[in-house]
Each structure stands twice: as C-alpha cells, then as structure tokens.
PDB file of C-alpha atoms in Angstrom:
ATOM      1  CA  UNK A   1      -8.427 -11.687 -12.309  1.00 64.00           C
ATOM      2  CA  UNK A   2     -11.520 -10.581 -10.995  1.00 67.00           C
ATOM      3  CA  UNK A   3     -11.366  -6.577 -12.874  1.00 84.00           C
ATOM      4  CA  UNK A   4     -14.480  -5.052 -10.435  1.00 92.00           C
ATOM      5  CA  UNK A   5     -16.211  -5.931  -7.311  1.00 95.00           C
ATOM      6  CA  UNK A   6     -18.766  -4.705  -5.230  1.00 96.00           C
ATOM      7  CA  UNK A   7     -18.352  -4.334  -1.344  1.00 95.00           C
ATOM      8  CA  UNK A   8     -21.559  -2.712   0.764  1.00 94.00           C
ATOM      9  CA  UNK A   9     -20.315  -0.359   3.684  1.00 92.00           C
ATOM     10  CA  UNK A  10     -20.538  -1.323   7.248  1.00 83.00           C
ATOM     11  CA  UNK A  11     -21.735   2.292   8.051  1.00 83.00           C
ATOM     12  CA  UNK A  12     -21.836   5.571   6.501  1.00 88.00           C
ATOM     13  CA  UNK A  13     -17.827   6.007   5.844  1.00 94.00           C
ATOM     14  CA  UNK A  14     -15.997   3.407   3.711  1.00 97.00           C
ATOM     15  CA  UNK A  15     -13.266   2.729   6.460  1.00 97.00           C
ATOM     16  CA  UNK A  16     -10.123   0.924   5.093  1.00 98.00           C
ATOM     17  CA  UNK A  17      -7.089  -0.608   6.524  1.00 98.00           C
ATOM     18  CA  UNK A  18      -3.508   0.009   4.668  1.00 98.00           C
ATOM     19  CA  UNK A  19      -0.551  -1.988   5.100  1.00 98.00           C
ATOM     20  CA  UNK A  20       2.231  -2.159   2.894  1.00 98.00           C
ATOM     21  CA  UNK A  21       6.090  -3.561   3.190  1.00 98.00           C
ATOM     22  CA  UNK A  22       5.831  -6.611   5.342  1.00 98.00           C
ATOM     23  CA  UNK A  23       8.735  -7.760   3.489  1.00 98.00           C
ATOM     24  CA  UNK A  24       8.009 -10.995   4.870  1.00 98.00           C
ATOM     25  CA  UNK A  25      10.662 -14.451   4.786  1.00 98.00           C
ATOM     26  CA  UNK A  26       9.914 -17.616   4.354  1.00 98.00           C
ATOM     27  CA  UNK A  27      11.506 -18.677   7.331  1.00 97.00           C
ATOM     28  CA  UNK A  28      11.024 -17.875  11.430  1.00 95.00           C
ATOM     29  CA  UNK A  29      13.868 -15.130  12.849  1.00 94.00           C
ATOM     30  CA  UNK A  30      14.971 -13.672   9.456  1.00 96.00           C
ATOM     31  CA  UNK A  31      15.449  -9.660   9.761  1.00 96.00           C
ATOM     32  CA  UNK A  32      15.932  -6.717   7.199  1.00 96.00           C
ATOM     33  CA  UNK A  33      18.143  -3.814   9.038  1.00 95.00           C
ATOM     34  CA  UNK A  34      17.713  -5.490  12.467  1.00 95.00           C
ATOM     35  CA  UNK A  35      13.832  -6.012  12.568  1.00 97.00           C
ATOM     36  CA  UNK A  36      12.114  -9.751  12.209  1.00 97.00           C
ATOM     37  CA  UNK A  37       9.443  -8.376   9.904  1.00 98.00           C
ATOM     38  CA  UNK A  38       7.548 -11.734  10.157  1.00 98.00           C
ATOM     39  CA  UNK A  39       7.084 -11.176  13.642  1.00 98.00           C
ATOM     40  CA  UNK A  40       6.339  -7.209  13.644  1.00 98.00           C
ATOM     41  CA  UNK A  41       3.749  -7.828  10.879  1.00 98.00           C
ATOM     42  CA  UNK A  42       1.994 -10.281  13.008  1.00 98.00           C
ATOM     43  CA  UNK A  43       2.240  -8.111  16.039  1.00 97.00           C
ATOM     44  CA  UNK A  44       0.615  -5.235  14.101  1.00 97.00           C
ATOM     45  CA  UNK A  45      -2.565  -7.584  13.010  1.00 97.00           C
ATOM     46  CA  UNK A  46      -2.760  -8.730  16.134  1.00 96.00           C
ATOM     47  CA  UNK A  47      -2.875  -5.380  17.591  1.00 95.00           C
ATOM     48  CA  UNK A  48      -5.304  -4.584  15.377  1.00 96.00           C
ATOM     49  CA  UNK A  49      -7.362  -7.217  15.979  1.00 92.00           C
ATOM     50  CA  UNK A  50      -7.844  -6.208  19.552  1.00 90.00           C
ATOM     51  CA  UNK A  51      -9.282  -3.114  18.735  1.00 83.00           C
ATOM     52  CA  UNK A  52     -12.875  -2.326  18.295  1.00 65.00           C
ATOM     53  CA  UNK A  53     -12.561  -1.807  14.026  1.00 72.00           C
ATOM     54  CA  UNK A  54     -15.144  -1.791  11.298  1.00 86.00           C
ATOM     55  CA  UNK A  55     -13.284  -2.178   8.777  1.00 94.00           C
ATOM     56  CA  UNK A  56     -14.707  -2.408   4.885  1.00 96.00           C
ATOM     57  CA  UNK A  57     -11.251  -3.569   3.182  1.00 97.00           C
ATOM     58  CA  UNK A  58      -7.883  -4.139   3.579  1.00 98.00           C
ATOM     59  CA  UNK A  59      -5.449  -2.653   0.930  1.00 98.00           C
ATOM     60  CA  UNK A  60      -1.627  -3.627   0.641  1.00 98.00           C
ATOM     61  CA  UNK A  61      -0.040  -2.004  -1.280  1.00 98.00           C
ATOM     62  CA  UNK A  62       3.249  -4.693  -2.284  1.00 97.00           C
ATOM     63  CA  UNK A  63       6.701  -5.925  -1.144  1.00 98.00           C
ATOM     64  CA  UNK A  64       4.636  -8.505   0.645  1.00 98.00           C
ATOM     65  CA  UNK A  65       8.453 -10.419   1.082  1.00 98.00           C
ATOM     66  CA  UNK A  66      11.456  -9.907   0.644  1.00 97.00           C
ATOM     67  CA  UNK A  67      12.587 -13.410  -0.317  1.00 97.00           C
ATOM     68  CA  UNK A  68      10.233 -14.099  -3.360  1.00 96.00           C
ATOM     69  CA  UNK A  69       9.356 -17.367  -2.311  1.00 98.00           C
ATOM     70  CA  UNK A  70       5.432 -18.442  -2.312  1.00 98.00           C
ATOM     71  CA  UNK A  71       5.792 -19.478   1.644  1.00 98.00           C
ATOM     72  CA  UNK A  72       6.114 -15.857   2.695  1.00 98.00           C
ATOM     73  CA  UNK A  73       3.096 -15.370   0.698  1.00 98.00           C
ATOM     74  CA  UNK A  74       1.169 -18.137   2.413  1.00 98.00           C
ATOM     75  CA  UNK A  75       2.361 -16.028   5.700  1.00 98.00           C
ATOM     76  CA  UNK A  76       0.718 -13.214   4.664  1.00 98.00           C
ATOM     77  CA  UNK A  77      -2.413 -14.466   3.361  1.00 98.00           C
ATOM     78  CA  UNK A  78      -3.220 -16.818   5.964  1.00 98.00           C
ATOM     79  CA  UNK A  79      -2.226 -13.906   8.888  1.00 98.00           C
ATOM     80  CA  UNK A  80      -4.588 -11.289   7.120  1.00 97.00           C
ATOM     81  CA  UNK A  81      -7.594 -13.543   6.932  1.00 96.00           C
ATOM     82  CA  UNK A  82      -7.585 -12.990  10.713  1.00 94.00           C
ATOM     83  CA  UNK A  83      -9.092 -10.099  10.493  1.00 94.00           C
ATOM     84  CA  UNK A  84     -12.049 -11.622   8.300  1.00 94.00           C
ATOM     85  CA  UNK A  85     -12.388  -8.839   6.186  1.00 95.00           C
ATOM     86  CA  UNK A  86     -11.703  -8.648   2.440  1.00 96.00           C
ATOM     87  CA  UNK A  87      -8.401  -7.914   1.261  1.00 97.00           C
ATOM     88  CA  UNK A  88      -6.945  -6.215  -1.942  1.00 98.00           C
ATOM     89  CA  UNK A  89      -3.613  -6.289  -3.176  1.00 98.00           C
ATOM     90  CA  UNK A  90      -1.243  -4.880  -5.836  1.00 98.00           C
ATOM     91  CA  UNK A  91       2.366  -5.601  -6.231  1.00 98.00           C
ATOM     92  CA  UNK A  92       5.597  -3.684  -5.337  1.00 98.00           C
ATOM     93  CA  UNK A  93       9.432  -3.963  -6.633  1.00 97.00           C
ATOM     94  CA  UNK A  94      10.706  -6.967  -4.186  1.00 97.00           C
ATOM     95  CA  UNK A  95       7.533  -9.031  -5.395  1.00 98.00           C
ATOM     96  CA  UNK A  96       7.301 -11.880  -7.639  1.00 98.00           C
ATOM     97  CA  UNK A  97       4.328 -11.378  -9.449  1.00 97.00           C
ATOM     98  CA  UNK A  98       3.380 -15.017 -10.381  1.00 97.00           C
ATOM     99  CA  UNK A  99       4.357 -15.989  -6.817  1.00 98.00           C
ATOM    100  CA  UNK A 100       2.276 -13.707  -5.081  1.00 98.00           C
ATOM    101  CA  UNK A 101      -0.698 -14.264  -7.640  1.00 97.00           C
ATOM    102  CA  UNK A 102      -0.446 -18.029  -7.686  1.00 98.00           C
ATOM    103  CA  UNK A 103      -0.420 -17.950  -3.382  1.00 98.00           C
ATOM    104  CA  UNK A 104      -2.890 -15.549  -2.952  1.00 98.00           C
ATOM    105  CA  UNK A 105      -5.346 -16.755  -5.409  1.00 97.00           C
ATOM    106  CA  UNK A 106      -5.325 -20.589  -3.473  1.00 97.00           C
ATOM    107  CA  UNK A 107      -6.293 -18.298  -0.213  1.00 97.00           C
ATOM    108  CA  UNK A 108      -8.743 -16.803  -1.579  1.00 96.00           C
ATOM    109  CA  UNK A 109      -7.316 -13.232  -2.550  1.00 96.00           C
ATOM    110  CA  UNK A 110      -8.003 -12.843  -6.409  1.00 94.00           C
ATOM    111  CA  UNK A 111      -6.145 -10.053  -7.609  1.00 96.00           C
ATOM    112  CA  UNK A 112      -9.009  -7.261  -8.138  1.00 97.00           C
ATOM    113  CA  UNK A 113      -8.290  -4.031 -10.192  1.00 97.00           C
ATOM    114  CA  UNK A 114     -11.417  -1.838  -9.177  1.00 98.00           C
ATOM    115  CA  UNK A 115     -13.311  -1.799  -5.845  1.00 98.00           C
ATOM    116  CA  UNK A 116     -17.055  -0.265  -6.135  1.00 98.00           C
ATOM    117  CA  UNK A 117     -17.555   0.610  -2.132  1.00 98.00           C
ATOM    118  CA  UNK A 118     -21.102   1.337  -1.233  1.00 97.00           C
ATOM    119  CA  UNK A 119     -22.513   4.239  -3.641  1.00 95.00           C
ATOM    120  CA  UNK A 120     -20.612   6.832  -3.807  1.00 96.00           C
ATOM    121  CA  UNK A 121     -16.786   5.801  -4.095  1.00 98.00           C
ATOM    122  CA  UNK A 122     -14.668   3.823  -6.475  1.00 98.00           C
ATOM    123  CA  UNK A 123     -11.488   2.375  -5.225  1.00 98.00           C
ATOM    124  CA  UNK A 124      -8.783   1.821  -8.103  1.00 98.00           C
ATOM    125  CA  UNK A 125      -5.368  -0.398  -7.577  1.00 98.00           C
ATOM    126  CA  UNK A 126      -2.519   0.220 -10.044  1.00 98.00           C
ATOM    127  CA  UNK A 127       0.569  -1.882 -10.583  1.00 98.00           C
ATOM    128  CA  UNK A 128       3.940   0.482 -10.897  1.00 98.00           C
ATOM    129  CA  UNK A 129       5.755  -2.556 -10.459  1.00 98.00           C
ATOM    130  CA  UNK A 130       8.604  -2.695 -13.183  1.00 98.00           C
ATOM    131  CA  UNK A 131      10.110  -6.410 -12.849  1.00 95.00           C
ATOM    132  CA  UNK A 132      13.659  -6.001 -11.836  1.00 94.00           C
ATOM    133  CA  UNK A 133      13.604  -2.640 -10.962  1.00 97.00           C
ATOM    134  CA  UNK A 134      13.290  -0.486  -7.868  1.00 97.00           C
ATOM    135  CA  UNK A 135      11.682   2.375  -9.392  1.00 98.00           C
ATOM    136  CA  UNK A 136       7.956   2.292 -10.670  1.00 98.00           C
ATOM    137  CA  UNK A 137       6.584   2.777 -13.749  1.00 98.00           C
ATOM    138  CA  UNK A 138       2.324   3.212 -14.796  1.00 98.00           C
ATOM    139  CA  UNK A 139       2.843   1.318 -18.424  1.00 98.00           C
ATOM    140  CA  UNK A 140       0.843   2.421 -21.261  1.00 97.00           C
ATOM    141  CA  UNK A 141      -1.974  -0.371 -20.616  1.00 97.00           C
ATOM    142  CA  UNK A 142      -2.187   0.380 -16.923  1.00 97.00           C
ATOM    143  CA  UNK A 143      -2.870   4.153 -17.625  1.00 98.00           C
ATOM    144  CA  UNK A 144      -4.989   3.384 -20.396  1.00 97.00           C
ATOM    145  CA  UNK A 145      -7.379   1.085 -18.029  1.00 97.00           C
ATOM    146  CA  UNK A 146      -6.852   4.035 -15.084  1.00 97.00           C
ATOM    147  CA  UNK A 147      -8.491   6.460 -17.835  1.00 97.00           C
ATOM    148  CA  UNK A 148     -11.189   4.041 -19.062  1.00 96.00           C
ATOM    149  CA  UNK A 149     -11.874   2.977 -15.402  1.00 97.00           C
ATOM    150  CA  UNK A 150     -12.129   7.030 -14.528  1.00 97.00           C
ATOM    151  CA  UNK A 151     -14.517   7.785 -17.522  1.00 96.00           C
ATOM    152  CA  UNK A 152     -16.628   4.868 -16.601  1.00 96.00           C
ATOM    153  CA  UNK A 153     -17.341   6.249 -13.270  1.00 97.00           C
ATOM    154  CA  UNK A 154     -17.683  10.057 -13.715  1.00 96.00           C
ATOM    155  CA  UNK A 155     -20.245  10.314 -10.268  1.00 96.00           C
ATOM    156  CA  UNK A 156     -18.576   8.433  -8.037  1.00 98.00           C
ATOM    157  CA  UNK A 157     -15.423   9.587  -5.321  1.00 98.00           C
ATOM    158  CA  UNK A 158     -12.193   8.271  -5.994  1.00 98.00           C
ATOM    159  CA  UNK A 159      -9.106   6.335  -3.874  1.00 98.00           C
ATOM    160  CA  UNK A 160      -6.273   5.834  -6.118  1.00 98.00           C
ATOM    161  CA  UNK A 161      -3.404   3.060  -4.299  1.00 99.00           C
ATOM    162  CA  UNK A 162       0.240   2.297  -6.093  1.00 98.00           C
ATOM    163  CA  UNK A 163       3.232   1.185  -4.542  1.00 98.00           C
ATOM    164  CA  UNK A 164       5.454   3.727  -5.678  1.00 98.00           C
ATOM    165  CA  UNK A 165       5.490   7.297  -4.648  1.00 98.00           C
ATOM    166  CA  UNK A 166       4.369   9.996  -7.382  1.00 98.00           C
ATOM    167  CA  UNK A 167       5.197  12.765  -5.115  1.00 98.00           C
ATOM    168  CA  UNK A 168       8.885  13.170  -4.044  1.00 97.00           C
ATOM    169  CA  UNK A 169       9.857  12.230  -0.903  1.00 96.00           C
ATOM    170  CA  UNK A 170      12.617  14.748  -0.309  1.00 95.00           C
ATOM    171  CA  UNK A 171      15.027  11.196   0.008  1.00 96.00           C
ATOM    172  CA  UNK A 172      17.728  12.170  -2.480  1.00 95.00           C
ATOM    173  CA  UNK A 173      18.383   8.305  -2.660  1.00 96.00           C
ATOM    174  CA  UNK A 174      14.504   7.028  -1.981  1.00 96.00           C
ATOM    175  CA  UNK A 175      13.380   9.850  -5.337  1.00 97.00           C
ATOM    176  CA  UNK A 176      15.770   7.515  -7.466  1.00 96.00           C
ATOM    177  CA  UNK A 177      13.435   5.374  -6.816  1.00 97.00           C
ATOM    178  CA  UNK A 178      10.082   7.199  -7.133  1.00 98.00           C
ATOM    179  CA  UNK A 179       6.832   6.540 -10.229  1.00 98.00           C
ATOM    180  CA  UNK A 180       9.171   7.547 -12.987  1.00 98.00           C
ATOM    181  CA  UNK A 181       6.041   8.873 -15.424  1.00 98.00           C
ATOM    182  CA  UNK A 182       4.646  10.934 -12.141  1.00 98.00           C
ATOM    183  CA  UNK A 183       4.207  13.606 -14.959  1.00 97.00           C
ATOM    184  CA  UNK A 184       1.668  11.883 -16.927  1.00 97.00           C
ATOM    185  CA  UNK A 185       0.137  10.218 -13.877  1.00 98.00           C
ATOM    186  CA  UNK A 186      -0.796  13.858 -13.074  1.00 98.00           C
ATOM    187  CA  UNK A 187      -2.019  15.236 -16.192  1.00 97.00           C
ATOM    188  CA  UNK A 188      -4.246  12.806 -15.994  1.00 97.00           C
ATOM    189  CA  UNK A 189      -4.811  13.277 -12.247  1.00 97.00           C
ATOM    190  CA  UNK A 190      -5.858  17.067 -12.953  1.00 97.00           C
ATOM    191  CA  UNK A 191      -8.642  16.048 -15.788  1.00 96.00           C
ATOM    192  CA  UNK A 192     -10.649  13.953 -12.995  1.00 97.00           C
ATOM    193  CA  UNK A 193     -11.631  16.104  -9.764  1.00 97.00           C
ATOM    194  CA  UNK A 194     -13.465  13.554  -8.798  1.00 97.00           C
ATOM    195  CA  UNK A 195     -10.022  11.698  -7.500  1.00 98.00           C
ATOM    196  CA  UNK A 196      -9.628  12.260  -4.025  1.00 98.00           C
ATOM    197  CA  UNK A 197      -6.891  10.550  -2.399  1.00 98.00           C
ATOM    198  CA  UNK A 198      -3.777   9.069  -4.053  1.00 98.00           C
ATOM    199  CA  UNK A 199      -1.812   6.457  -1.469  1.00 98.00           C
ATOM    200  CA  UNK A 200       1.360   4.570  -1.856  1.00 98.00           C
ATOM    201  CA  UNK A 201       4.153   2.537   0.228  1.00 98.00           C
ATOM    202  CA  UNK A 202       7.584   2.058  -0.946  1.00 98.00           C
ATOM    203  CA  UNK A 203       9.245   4.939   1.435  1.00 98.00           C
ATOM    204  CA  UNK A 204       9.009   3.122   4.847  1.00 98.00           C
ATOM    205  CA  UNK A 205       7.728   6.507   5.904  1.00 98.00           C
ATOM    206  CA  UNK A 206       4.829   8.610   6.777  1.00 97.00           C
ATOM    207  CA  UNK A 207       3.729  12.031   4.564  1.00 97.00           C
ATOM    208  CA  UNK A 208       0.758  13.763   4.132  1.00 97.00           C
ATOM    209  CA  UNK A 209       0.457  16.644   1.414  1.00 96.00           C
ATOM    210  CA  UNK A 210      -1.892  17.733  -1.335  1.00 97.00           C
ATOM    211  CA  UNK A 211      -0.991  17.189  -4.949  1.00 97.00           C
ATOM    212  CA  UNK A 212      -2.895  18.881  -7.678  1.00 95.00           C
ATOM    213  CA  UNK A 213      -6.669  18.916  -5.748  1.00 96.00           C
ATOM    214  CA  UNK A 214      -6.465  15.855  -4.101  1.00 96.00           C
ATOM    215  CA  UNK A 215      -4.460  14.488  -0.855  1.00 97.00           C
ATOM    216  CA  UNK A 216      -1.708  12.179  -1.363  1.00 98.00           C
ATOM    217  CA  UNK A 217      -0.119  10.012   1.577  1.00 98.00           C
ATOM    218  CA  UNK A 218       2.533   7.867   1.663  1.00 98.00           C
ATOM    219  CA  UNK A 219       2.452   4.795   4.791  1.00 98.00           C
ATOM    220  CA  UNK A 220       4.622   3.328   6.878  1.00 98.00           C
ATOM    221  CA  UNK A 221       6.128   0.339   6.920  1.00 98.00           C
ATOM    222  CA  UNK A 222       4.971  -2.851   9.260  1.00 98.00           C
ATOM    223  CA  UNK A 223       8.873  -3.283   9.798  1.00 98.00           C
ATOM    224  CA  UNK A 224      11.293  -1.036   9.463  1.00 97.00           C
ATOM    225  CA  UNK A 225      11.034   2.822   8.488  1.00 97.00           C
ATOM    226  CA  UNK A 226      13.791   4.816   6.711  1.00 97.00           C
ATOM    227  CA  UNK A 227      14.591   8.050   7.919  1.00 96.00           C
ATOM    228  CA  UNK A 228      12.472  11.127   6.723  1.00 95.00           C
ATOM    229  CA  UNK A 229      13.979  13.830   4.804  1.00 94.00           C
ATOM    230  CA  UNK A 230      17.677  11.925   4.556  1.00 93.00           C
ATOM    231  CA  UNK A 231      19.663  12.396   1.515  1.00 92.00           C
ATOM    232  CA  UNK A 232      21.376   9.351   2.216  1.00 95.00           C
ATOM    233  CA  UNK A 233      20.014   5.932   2.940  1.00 95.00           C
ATOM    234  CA  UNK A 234      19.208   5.942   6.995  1.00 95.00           C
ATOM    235  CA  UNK A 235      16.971   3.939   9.321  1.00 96.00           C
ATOM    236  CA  UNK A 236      14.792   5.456  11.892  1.00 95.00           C
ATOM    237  CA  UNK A 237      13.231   4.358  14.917  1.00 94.00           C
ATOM    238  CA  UNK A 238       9.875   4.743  14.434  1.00 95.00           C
ATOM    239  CA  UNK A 239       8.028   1.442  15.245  1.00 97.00           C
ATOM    240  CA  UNK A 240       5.950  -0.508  12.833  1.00 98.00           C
ATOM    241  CA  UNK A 241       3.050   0.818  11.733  1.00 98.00           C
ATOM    242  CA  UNK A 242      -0.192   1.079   9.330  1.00 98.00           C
ATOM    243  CA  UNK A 243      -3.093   3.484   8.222  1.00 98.00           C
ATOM    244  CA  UNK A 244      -6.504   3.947   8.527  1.00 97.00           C
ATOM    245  CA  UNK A 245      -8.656   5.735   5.814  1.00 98.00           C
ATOM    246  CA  UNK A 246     -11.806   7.143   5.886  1.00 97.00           C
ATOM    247  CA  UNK A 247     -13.938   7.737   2.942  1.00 98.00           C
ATOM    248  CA  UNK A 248     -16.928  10.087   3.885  1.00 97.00           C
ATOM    249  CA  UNK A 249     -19.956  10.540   1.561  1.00 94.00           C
ATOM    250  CA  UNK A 250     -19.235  14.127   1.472  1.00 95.00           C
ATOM    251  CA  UNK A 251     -16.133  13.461  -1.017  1.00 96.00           C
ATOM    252  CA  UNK A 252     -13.800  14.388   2.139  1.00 97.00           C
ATOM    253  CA  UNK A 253     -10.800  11.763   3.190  1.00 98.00           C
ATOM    254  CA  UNK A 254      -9.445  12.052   6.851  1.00 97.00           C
ATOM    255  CA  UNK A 255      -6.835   9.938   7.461  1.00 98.00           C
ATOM    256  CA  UNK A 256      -4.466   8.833  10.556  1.00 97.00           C
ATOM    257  CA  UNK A 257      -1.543   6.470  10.896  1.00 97.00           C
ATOM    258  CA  UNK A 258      -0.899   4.367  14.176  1.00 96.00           C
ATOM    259  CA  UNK A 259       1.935   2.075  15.422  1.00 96.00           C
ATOM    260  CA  UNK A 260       2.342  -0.530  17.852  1.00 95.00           C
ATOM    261  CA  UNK A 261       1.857   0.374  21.775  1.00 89.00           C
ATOM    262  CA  UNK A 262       4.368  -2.171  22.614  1.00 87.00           C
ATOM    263  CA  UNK A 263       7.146  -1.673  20.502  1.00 82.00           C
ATOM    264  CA  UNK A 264       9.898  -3.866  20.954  1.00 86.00           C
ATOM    265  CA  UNK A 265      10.932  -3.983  17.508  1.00 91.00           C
ATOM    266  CA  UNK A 266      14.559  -2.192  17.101  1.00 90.00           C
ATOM    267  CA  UNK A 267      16.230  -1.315  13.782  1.00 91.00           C
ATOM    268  CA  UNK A 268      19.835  -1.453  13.173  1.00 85.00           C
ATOM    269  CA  UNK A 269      20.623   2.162  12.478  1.00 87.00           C
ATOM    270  CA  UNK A 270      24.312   1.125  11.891  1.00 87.00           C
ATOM    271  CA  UNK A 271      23.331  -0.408   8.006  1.00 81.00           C
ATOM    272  CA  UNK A 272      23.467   1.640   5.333  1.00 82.00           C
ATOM    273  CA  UNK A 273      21.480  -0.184   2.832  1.00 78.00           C
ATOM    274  CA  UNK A 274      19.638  -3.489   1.945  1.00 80.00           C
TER     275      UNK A 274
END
C-alpha cells in the first residue's frame, strides 16, 4: 500500500472526478433494480471522456461490484484508465477487499491512503467498510491514522472521502445503514478547521449540506439511485450520474453533480429491495 503520494495540479484548482456504486458484474446484461450497471458505468466514462476535463484525480468511493468476483474489478480498472488520469480508491460494503486490492493493484491502482495535491490541500481516503455488513464503521486504527494524518498536516486544506454517510440521509431504512461512530468521526471533525469537505456514496443519491464548519455531500450513483427522503426502500428515476469537485487555493470547495444527456437507462421502480 502506497500510504502518501504526491500529484502536481493541472491549474490553479485541484479538480477531481467522483464516482462511486458501479456495482459492476462480471458478466455482459446483468442488472440491479432494472439497470445494466456495466453498461451505464461505461456510458458515464464515456460521456465524460467527450468533454473538455482537466481532471487531477479520480476518487471512487466503493461497491465497485456487486458480484465480488475479481472480473468486475478488471471492468472497472481497465474502463477508468480511459480517462488517463490517476485514480484512488477505497472500499464500500458489497466489496471484497482482497479482490478488489489484488485486481486493482495488477492495473496499476495501488491502494493509496493520503493524496498531497499541489501545495495547499491534502486529500485523505478512509475505509468504513465493516466485512459483512451494510453499515460502516471508522475502526480504532483508521481514526487513529485520520488523527495522525490531520496533525501531520496542520497548513494544508482538507478533502475527507468514505463510503458511508456520516450525516443522515433522512432514509429511515438507508440511516440503518449510515457510519455507525458518526459521533466520534465529528468530534474529531470539529478539532481540525482545516477539513473542508467530507464526501461519501452509499445512498444512490445526491445531498449537499454543511456539517460542523465544513460541507458534506453525498453522490450519486453511476446506476441506479434510490429515492430521496423515502422512509421505505424506493427507486427513483434519476439517471446515472457522478461529481465534480473543485478545490480552490482559497480553502473554498464548489461542487456540482451531472448525469448522462442520453439517458436510456430505466430503473424498475416496482422492486422493493436488493
């Protein structure tokens, strides 16, 4: 595991790409809730690759498949290196950990915990993956490294990415489901103003709110999305989509999400879970 890297701008903003719950198959025409997420993610890189982008990084943030096996890995890893920028990963509930590492590491994706980006910002990935579970936990190590990571870069702006979401939802049956020590996460959170922006997947949804002094944003899915503010488990329509993030050297984050122009990608809204 390769703990810190360094990664020089392109311009004056750090300008990074999330994606997050491809939950990808290992095999061509499989589909969670209606939607062939093998083909939607590939629409959505494709898409992107057709637009004029600068891109620093990618970060996904887990359920890379929803299968476990290490060829819906290779899909992932071989689709993203389209885009010829360098990627960064952490895992999310439906991954297999040693699947995911072993794949990605033999296409060139070594796991990487902390992300120097030009000179003023520190990117930091944190795994809330609890194996077997769907809810996410920060264990004692992984906060312990967060804090030591934090202290060790006291002048420098701060991105935090998870997989889980900290910050409820307002998804009675998504919050089941939520960082179950978001408590401690933001003690610790309130001790560093330096930390900007907080991100996360997991939700299949888009929110945007501040938590403590910093904003915190959850992004959608490149498959399916689950409907917002639904006590009870419900698909939306909203097409696949994916977030841009821009890191400014003033400290300040401005962030939009985007979805595919052409979406022919429809959910089955009849399913009531997965």
């Amino acid at each position: 595991m390769k703990k810190t890297v360094y990664l020089p701008l392109n311009g004056t903003k750090g300008k990074i790409l999330h994606l997050t719950d491809t939950h990808l198959f290992a095999e061509d025409n499989e589909c969670l809730l209606g939607i062939d997420t093998n083909t939607s993610f590939y629409a959505v890189i494709d898409e992107i690759n057709q637009q004029v982008c600068d891109f620093d990084l990618v970060v996904a943030t887990g359920d890379f498949v929803q299968d476990g096996s290490k060829e819906a890995y290779r899909r992932f890893a071989k689709k993203i290196k389209q885009l010829s920028i360098p990627c960064f990963w952490l895992p999310g509930n439906h991954d297999v950990y040693d699947n995911m590492k072993e794949v990605f590491e033999q296409q060139g994706l070594p796991e990487t915990k902390v992300v120097l980006l030009g000179e003023n910002w520190l990117i930091v990935m944190l795994n809330s993956q609890v194996p077997g579970k769907a809810y996410g936990l920060l264990s004692d190590d992984e906060l312990s490294f967060l804090e030591t990571t934090l202290m060790a870069y006291p002048n420098r702006d701060i991105a935090l990415f998870l997989h889980h979401h900290p910050v409820m939802s307002n998804c009675q049956w998504l919050d089941q489901h939520c960082l179950k020590n978001s408590k401690e996460f933001g003690e610790l959170v309130k001790q560093h103003k330096n930390i900007k922006s907080i991100a996360w997947g997991h939700i299949h949804q888009k929110t945007d709110k501040v938590w403590h002094h910093c904003r915190v944003f959850s992004t959608p899915s490149t498959c399916v999305q689950f409907k917002s503010l639904s006590n009870n488990f419900a698909v939306s329509n909203e097409p696949p989509s994916w977030r841009f993030i821009e890191l400014n050297s003033n400290g300040e984050v401005t962030t939009t999400t985007h979805c595919l122009s052409d979406n022919l990608f429809e959910p089955d809204t009849t399913m009531n879970g997965y």
